[in-house]
mmCIF file of C-alpha atoms and ligand atoms in Angstrom:
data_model
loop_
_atom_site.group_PDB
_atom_site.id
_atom_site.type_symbol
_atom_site.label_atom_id
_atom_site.label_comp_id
_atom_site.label_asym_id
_atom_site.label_seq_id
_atom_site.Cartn_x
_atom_site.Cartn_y
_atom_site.Cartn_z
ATOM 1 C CA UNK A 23 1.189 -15.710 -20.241
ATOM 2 C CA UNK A 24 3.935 -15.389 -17.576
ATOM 3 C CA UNK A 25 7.563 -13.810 -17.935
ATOM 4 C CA UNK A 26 10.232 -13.325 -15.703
ATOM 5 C CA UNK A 27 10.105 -10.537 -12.673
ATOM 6 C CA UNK A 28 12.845 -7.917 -13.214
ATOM 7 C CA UNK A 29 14.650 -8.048 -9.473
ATOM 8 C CA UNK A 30 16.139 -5.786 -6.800
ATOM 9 C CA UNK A 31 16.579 -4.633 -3.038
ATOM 10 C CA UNK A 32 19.224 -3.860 -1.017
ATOM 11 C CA UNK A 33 20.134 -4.977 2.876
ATOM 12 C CA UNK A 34 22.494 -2.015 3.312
ATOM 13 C CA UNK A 35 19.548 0.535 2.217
ATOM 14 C CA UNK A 36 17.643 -1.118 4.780
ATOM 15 C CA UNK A 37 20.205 -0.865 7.375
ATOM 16 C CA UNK A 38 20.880 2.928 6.942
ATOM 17 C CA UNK A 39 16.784 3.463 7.342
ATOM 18 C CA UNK A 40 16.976 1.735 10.166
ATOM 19 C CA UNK A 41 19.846 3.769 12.228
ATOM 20 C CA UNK A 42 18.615 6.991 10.629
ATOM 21 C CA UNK A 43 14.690 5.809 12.277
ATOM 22 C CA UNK A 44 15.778 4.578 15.612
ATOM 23 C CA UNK A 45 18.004 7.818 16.357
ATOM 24 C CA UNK A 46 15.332 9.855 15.782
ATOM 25 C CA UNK A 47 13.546 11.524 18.936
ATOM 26 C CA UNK A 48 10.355 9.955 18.175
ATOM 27 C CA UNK A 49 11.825 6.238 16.933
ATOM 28 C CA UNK A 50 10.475 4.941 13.922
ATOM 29 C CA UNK A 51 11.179 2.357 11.213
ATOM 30 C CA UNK A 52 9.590 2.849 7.235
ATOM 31 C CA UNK A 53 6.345 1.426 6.996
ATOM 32 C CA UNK A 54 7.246 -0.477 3.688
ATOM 33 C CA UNK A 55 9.871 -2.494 5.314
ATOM 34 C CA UNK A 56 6.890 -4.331 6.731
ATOM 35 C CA UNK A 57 6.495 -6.311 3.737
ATOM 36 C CA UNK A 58 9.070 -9.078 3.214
ATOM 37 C CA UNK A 59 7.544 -12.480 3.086
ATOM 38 C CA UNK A 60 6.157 -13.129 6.396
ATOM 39 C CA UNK A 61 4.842 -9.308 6.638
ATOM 40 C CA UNK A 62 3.485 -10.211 3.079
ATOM 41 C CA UNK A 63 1.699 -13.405 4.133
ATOM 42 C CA UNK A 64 0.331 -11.494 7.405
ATOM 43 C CA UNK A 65 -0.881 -8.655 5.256
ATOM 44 C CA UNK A 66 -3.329 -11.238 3.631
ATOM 45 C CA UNK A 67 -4.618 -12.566 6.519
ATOM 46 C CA UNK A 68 -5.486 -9.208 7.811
ATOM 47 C CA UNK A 69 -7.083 -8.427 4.598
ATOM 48 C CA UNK A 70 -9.890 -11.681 5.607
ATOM 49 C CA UNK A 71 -10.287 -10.476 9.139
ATOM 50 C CA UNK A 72 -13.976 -9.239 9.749
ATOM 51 C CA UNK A 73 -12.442 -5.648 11.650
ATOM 52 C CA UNK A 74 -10.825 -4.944 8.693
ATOM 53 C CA UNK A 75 -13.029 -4.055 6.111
ATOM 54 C CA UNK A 76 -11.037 -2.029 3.829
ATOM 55 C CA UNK A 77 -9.761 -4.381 1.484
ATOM 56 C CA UNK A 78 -13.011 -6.166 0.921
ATOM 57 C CA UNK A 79 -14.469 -2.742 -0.078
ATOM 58 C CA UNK A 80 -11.912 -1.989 -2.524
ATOM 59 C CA UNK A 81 -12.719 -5.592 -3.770
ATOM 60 C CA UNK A 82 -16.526 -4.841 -3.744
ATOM 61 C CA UNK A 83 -16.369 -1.679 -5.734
ATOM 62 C CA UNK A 84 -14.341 -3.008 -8.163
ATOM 63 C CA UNK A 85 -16.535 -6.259 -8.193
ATOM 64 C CA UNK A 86 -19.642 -4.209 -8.786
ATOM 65 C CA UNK A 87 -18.159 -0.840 -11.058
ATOM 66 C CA UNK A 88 -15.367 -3.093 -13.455
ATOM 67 C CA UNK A 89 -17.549 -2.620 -15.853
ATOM 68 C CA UNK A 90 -18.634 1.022 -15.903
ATOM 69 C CA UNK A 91 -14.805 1.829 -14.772
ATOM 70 C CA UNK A 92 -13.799 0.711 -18.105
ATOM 71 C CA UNK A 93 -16.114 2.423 -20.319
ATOM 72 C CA UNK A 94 -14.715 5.134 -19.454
ATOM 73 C CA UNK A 95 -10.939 4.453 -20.249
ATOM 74 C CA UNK A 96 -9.502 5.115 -23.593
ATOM 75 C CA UNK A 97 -8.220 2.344 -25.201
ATOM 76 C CA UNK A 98 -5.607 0.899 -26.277
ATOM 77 C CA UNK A 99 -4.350 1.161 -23.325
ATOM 78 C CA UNK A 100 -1.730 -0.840 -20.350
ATOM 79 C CA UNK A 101 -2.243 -1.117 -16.980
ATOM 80 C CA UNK A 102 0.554 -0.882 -14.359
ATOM 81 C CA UNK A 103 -0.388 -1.462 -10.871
ATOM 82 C CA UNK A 104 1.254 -0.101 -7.836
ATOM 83 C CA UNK A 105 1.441 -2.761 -5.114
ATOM 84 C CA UNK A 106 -0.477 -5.394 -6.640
ATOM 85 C CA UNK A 107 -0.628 -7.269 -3.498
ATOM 86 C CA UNK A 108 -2.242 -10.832 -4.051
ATOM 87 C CA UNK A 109 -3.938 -9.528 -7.293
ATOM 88 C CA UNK A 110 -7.188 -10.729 -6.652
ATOM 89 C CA UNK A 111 -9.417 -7.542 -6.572
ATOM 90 C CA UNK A 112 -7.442 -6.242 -9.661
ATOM 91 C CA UNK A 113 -8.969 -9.289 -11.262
ATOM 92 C CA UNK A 114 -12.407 -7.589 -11.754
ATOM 93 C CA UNK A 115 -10.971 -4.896 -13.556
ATOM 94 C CA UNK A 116 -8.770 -7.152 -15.678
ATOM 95 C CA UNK A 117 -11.827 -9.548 -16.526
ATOM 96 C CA UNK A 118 -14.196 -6.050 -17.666
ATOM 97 C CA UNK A 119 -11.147 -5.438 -19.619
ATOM 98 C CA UNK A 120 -10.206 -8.231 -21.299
ATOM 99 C CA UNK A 121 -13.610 -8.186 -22.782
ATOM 100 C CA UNK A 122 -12.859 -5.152 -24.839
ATOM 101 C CA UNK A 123 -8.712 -5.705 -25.639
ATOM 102 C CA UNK A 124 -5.759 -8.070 -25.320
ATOM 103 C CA UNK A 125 -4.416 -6.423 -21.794
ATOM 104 C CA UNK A 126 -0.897 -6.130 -20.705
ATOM 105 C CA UNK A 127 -0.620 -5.619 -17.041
ATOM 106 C CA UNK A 128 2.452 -5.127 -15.046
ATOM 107 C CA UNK A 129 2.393 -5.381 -11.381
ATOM 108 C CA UNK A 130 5.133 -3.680 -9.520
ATOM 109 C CA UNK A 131 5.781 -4.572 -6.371
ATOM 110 C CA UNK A 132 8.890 -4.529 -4.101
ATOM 111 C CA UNK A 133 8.257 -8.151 -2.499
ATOM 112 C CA UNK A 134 8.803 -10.993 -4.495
ATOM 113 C CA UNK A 135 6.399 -12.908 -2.560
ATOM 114 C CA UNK A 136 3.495 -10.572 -3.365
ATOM 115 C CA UNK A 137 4.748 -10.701 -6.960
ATOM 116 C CA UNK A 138 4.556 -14.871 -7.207
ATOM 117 C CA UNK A 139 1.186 -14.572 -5.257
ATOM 118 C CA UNK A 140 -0.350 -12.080 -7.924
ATOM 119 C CA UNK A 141 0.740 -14.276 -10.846
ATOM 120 C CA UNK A 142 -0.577 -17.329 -9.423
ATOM 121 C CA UNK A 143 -3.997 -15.893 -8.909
ATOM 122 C CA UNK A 144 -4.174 -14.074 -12.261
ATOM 123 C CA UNK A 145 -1.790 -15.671 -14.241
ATOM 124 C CA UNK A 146 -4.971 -17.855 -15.650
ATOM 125 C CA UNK A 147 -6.615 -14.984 -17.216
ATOM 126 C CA UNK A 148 -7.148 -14.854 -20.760
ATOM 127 C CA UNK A 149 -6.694 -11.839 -22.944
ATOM 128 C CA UNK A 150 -4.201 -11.026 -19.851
ATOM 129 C CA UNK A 151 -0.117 -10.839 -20.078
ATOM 130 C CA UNK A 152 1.846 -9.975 -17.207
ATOM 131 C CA UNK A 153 4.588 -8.058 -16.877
ATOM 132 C CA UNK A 154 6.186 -8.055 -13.296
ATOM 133 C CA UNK A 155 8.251 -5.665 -11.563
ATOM 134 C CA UNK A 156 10.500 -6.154 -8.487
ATOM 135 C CA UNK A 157 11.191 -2.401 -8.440
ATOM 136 C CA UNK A 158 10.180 0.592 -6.013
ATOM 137 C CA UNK A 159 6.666 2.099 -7.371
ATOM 138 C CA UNK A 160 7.980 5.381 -9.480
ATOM 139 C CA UNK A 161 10.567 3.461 -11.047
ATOM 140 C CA UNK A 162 8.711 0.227 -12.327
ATOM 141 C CA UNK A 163 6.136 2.749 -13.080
ATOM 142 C CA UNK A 164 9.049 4.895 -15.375
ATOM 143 C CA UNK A 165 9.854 1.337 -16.753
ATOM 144 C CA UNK A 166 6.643 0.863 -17.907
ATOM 145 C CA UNK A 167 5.989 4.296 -19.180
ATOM 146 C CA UNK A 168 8.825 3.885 -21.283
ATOM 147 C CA UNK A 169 8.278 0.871 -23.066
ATOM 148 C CA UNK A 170 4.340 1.651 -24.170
ATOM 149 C CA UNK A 171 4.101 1.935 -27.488
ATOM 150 C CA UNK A 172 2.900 5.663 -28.769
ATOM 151 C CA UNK A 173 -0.301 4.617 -29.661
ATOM 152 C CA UNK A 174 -1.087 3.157 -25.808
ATOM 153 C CA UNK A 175 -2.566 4.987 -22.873
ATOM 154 C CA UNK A 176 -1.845 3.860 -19.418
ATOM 155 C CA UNK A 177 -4.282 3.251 -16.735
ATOM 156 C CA UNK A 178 -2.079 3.407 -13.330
ATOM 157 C CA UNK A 179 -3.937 1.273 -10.181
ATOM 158 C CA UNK A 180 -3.286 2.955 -6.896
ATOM 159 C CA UNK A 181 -5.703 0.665 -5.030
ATOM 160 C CA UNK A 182 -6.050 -0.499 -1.406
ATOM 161 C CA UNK A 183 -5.508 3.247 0.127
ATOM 162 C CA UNK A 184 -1.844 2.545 0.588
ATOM 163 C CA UNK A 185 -1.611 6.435 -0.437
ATOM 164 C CA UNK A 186 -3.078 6.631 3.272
ATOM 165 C CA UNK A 187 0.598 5.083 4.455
ATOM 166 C CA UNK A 188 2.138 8.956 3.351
ATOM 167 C CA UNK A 189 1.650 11.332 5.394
ATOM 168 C CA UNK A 190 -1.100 13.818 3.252
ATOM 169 C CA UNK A 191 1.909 16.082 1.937
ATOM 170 C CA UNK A 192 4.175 13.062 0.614
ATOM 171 C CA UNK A 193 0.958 11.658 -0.896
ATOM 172 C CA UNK A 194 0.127 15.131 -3.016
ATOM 173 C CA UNK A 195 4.208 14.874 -3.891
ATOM 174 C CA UNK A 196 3.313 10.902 -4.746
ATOM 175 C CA UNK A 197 0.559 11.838 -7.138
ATOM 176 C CA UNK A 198 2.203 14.572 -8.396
ATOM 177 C CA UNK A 199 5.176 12.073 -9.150
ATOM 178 C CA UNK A 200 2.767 9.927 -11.043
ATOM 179 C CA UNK A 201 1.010 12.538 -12.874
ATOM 180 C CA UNK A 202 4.651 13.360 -14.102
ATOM 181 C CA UNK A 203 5.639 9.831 -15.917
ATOM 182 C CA UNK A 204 2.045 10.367 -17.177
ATOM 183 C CA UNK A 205 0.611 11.497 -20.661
ATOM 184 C CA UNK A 206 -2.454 13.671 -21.023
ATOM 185 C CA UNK A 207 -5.613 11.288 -21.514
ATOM 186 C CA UNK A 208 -3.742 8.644 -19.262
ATOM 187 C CA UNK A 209 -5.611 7.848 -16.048
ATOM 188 C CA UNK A 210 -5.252 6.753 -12.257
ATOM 189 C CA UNK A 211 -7.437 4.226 -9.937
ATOM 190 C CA UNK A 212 -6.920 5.291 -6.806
ATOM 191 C CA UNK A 213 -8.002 3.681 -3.907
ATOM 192 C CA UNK A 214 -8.719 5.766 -0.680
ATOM 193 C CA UNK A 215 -10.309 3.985 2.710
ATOM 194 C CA UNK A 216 -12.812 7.070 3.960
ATOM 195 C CA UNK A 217 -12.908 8.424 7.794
ATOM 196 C CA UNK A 218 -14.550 6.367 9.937
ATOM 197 C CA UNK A 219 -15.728 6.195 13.641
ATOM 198 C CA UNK A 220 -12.721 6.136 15.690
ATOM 199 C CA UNK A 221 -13.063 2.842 17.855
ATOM 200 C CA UNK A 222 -14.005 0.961 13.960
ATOM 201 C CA UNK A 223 -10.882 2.077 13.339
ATOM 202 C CA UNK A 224 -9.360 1.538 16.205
ATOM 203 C CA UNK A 225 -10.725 -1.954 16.172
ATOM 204 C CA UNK A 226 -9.375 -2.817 12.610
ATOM 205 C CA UNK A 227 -5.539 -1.988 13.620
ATOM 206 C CA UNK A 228 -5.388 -3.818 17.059
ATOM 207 C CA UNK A 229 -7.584 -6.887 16.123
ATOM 208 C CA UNK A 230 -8.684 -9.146 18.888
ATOM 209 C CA UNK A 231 -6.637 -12.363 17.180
ATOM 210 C CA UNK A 232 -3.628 -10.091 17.436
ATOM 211 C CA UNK A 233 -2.921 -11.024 13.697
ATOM 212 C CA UNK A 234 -2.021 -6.927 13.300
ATOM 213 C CA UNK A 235 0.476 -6.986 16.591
ATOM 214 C CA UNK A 236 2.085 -9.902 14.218
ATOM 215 C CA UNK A 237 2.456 -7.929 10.910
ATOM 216 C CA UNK A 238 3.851 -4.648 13.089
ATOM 217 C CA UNK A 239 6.392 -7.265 15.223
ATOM 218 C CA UNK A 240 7.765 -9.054 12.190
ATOM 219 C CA UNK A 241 9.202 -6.123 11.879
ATOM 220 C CA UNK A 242 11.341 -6.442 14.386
ATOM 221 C CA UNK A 243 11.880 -10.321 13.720
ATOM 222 C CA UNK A 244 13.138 -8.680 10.466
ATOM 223 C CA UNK A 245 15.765 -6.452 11.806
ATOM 224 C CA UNK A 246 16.635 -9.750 14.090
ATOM 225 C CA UNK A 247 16.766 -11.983 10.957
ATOM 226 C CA UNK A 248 18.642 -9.719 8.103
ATOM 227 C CA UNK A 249 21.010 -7.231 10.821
ATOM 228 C CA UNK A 250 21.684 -9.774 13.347
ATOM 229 C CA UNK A 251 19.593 -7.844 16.490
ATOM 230 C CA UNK A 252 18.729 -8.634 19.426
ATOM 231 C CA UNK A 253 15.024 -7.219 19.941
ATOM 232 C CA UNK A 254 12.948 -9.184 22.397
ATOM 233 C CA UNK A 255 9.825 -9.649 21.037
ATOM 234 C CA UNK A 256 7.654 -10.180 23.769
ATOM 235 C CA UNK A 257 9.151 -7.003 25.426
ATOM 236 C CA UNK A 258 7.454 -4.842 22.686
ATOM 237 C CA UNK A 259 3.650 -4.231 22.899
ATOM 238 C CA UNK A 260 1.527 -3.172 19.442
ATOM 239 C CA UNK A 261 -0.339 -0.045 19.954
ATOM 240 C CA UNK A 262 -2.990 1.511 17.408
ATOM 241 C CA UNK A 263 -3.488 5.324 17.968
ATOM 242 C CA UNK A 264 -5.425 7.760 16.008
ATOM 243 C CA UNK A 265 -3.998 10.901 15.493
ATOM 244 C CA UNK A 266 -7.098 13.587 15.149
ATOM 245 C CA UNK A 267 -4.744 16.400 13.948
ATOM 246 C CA UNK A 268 -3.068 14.022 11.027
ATOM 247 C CA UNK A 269 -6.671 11.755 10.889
ATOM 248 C CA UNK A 270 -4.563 8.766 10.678
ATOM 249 C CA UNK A 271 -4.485 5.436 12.270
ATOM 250 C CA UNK A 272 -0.621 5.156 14.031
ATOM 251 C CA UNK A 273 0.496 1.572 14.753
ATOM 252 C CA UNK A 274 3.548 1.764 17.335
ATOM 253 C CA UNK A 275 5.579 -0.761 19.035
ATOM 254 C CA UNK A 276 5.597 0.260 22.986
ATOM 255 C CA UNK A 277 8.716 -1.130 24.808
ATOM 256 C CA UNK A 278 7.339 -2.574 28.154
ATOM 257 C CA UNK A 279 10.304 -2.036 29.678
ATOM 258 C CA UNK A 280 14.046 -0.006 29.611
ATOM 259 C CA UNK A 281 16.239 -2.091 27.364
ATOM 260 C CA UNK A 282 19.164 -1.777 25.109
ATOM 261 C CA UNK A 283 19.035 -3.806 21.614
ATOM 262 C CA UNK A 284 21.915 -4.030 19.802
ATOM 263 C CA UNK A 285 21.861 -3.731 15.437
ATOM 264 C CA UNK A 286 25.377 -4.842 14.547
ATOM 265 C CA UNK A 287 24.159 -4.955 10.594
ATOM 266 C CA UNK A 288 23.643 -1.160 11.521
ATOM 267 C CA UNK A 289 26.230 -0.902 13.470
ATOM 268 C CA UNK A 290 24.510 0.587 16.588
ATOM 269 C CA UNK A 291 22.874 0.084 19.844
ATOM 270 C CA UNK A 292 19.496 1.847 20.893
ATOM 271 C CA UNK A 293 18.258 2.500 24.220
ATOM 272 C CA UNK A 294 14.403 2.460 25.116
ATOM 273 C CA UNK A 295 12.866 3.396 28.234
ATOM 274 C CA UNK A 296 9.795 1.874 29.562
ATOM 275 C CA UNK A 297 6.372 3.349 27.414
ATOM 276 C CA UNK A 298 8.679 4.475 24.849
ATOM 277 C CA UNK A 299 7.231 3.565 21.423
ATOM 278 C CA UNK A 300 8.830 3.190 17.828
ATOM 279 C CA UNK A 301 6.383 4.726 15.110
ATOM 280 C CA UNK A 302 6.124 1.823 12.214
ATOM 281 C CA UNK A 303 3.226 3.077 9.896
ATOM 282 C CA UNK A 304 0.359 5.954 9.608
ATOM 283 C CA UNK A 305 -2.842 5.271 7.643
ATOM 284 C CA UNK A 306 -4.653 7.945 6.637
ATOM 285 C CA UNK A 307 -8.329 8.319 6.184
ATOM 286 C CA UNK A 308 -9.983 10.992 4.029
ATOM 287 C CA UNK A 309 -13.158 12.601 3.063
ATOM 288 C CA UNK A 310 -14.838 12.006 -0.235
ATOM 289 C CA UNK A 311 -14.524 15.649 -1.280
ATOM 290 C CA UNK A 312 -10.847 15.605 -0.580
ATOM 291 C CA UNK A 313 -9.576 13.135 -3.355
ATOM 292 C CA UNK A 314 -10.829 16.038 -5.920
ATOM 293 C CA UNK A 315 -9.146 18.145 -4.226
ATOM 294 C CA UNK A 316 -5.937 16.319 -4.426
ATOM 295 C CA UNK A 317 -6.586 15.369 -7.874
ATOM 296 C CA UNK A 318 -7.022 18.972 -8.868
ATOM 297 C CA UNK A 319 -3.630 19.433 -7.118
ATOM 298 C CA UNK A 320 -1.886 17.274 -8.964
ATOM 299 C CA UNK A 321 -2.864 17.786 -12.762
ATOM 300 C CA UNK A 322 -5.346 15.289 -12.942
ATOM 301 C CA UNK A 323 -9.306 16.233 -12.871
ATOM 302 C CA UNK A 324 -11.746 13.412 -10.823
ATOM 303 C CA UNK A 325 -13.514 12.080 -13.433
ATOM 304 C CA UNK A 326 -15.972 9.506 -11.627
ATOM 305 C CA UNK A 327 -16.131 8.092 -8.114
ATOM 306 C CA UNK A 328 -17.562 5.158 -6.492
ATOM 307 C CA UNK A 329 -18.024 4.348 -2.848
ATOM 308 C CA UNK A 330 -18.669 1.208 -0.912
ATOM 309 C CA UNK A 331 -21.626 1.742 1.878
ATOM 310 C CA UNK A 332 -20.695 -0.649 3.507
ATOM 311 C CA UNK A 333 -17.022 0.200 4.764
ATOM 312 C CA UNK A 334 -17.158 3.912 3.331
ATOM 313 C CA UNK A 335 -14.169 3.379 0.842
ATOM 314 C CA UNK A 336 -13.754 5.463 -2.408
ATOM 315 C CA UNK A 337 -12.390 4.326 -5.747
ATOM 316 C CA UNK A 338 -11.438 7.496 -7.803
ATOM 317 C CA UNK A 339 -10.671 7.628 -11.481
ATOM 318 C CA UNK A 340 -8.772 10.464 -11.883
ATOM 319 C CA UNK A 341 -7.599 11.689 -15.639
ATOM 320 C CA UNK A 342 -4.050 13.233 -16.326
ATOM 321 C CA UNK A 343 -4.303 16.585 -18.227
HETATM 322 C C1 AVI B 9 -1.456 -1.421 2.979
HETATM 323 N N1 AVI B 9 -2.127 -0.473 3.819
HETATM 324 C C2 AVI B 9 -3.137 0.292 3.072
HETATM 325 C C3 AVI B 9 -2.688 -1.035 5.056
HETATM 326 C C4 AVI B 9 -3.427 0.066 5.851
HETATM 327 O O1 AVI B 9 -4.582 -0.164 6.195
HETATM 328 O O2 AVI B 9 -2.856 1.123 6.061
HETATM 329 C C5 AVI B 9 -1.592 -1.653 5.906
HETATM 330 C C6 AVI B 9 -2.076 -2.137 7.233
HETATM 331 N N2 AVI B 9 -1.493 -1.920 8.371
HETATM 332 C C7 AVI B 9 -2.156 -2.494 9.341
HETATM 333 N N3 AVI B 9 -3.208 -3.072 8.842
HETATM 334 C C8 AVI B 9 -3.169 -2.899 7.515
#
């Protein structure tokens, strides 16, 4: 069963974020603004490529664990999912639960796209209603906290490590965020991609097919497209970095040469010289150990965690208390 997505997202939000990034010493733009359709639809492709394994491990443990995941959920209970993305690993979950209750699930997602892709792929499901939400994460999630019924836990999917796109201390204050529109006995998925040797990594955020350079230069196409700039496209180079002190993978956009671009949606020019680089996203890797620590942190307790061998990947259930 399908209803209507509830909508929103302002251009003039976007343009401020912009001007306040681009004045900065070190430039950067916010990682989510990567995601409008084409970003969306580039996403998924790099989700297929073979130096990318992270989403197919979040897929496999799910694939293999729905099952034993769900046992240990209370029920009745909703799920609300945090960047649902196409849907389709959340689909092993869904089918484990649906086995046990009627399941309400509410993807929240700020693209549309993503939002029409997830209900395509599970809108088939039985035993499954969805509930979509065109809203930023913490407030689809308040939405949907508030409109449970008393007698209904909530089960909160964090999957896909996008926690690794906050740097670690706006992750703990994410979580922490979370834990607050949570009740005791209400639980969180979260997905975290595991360190990894360096050139893997390296390998999986400057892909040979250049389908990453794409994603991270649709981002300026985007700034083109919605404020009327003048970037240059093939003047910008993508650049994957890891930073050893932050253990995150950095993607950048290098300007190859000195040039001025002018924003008039922003209402601003920006100067780059040659090498200089705009920072567009950080994904951070973690240890195993770690996620209990940052559950402890955050008033949950790890219950259970399961790791893909593969691409070491860890899916955490952590418990609010
Ligand atoms: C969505 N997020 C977890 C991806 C990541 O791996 O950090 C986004 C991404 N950026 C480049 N490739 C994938």
């Amino acid at each position: 069963m399908l209803t209507p997505a509830i909508t929103a997202q302002p251009v003039l939000e976007f343009a401020a974020d912009v001007r306040d990034g681009l004045t900065k010493p070190q430039k950067e733009l916010l990682s989510k603004y990567l995601y409008d359709d084409v970003g969306s639809a580039l996403f998924e492709v790099i989700s297929v490529l073979p130096e990318y394994g992270l989403t197919r491990a979040d897929e496999r443990v799910l694939q293999r664990n729905g099952y034993d995941i769900v046992e240990r959920l209370s029920l009745p209970l909703v799920v609300a999912e945090l960047g649902s993305g196409s849907g389709k690993k959340t689909r092993w979950l869904l089918k484990a639960l649906a086995r046990r209750q009627h399941t309400a699930y509410c993807p929240i997602e700020i693209s549309p796209t993503a939002l029409a892709m997830c209900k395509r792929e599970l809108g088939d499901m039985d035993s499954i209603s969805i509930v979509g939400f065109e809203r930023e994460y913490l407030d689809g999630l308040a939405e949907v906290a508030a409109r449970r019924k008393s007698n209904q836990h909530l089960l909160v999917l964090f999957l896909g490590s996008t926690i690794g796109n906050f740097d670690r201390p706006a992750g703990m204050q994410f979580l922490r965020d979370i834990r607050g529109t949570l009740l005791p006995g209400d639980s969180l998925l979260l997905g975290t991609d595991l360190l990894k040797p360096i050139p893997q990594l390296l390998e999986a955020y400057a892909d040979p097919l250049g389908v990453t350079a794409a994603f991270n230069k649709n981002l300026l196409a985007r700034i083109n497209h919605d404020l009327g700039a003048d970037f240059e496209l093939p003047y910008f180079e993508h650049v994957a970095r890891f930073n050893n002190q932050a253990r995150s993978v950095e993607m950048h956009l290098m300007s190859k040469r000195e040039q001025t671009v002018t924003i008039p949606g922003a209402g601003f020019s920006v100067r780059f010289v040659e090498g200089e680089t705009i920072w567009t996203e950080s994904s951070h890797k973690y240890s195993k150990d770690e996620v209990f620590q940052m559950a402890g942190d955050s008033g949950f307790r790890c219950e259970a965690q399961w790791i893909d061998t593969e691409w070491p990947f860890a899916e955490s259930l952590l418990v609010a208390h």
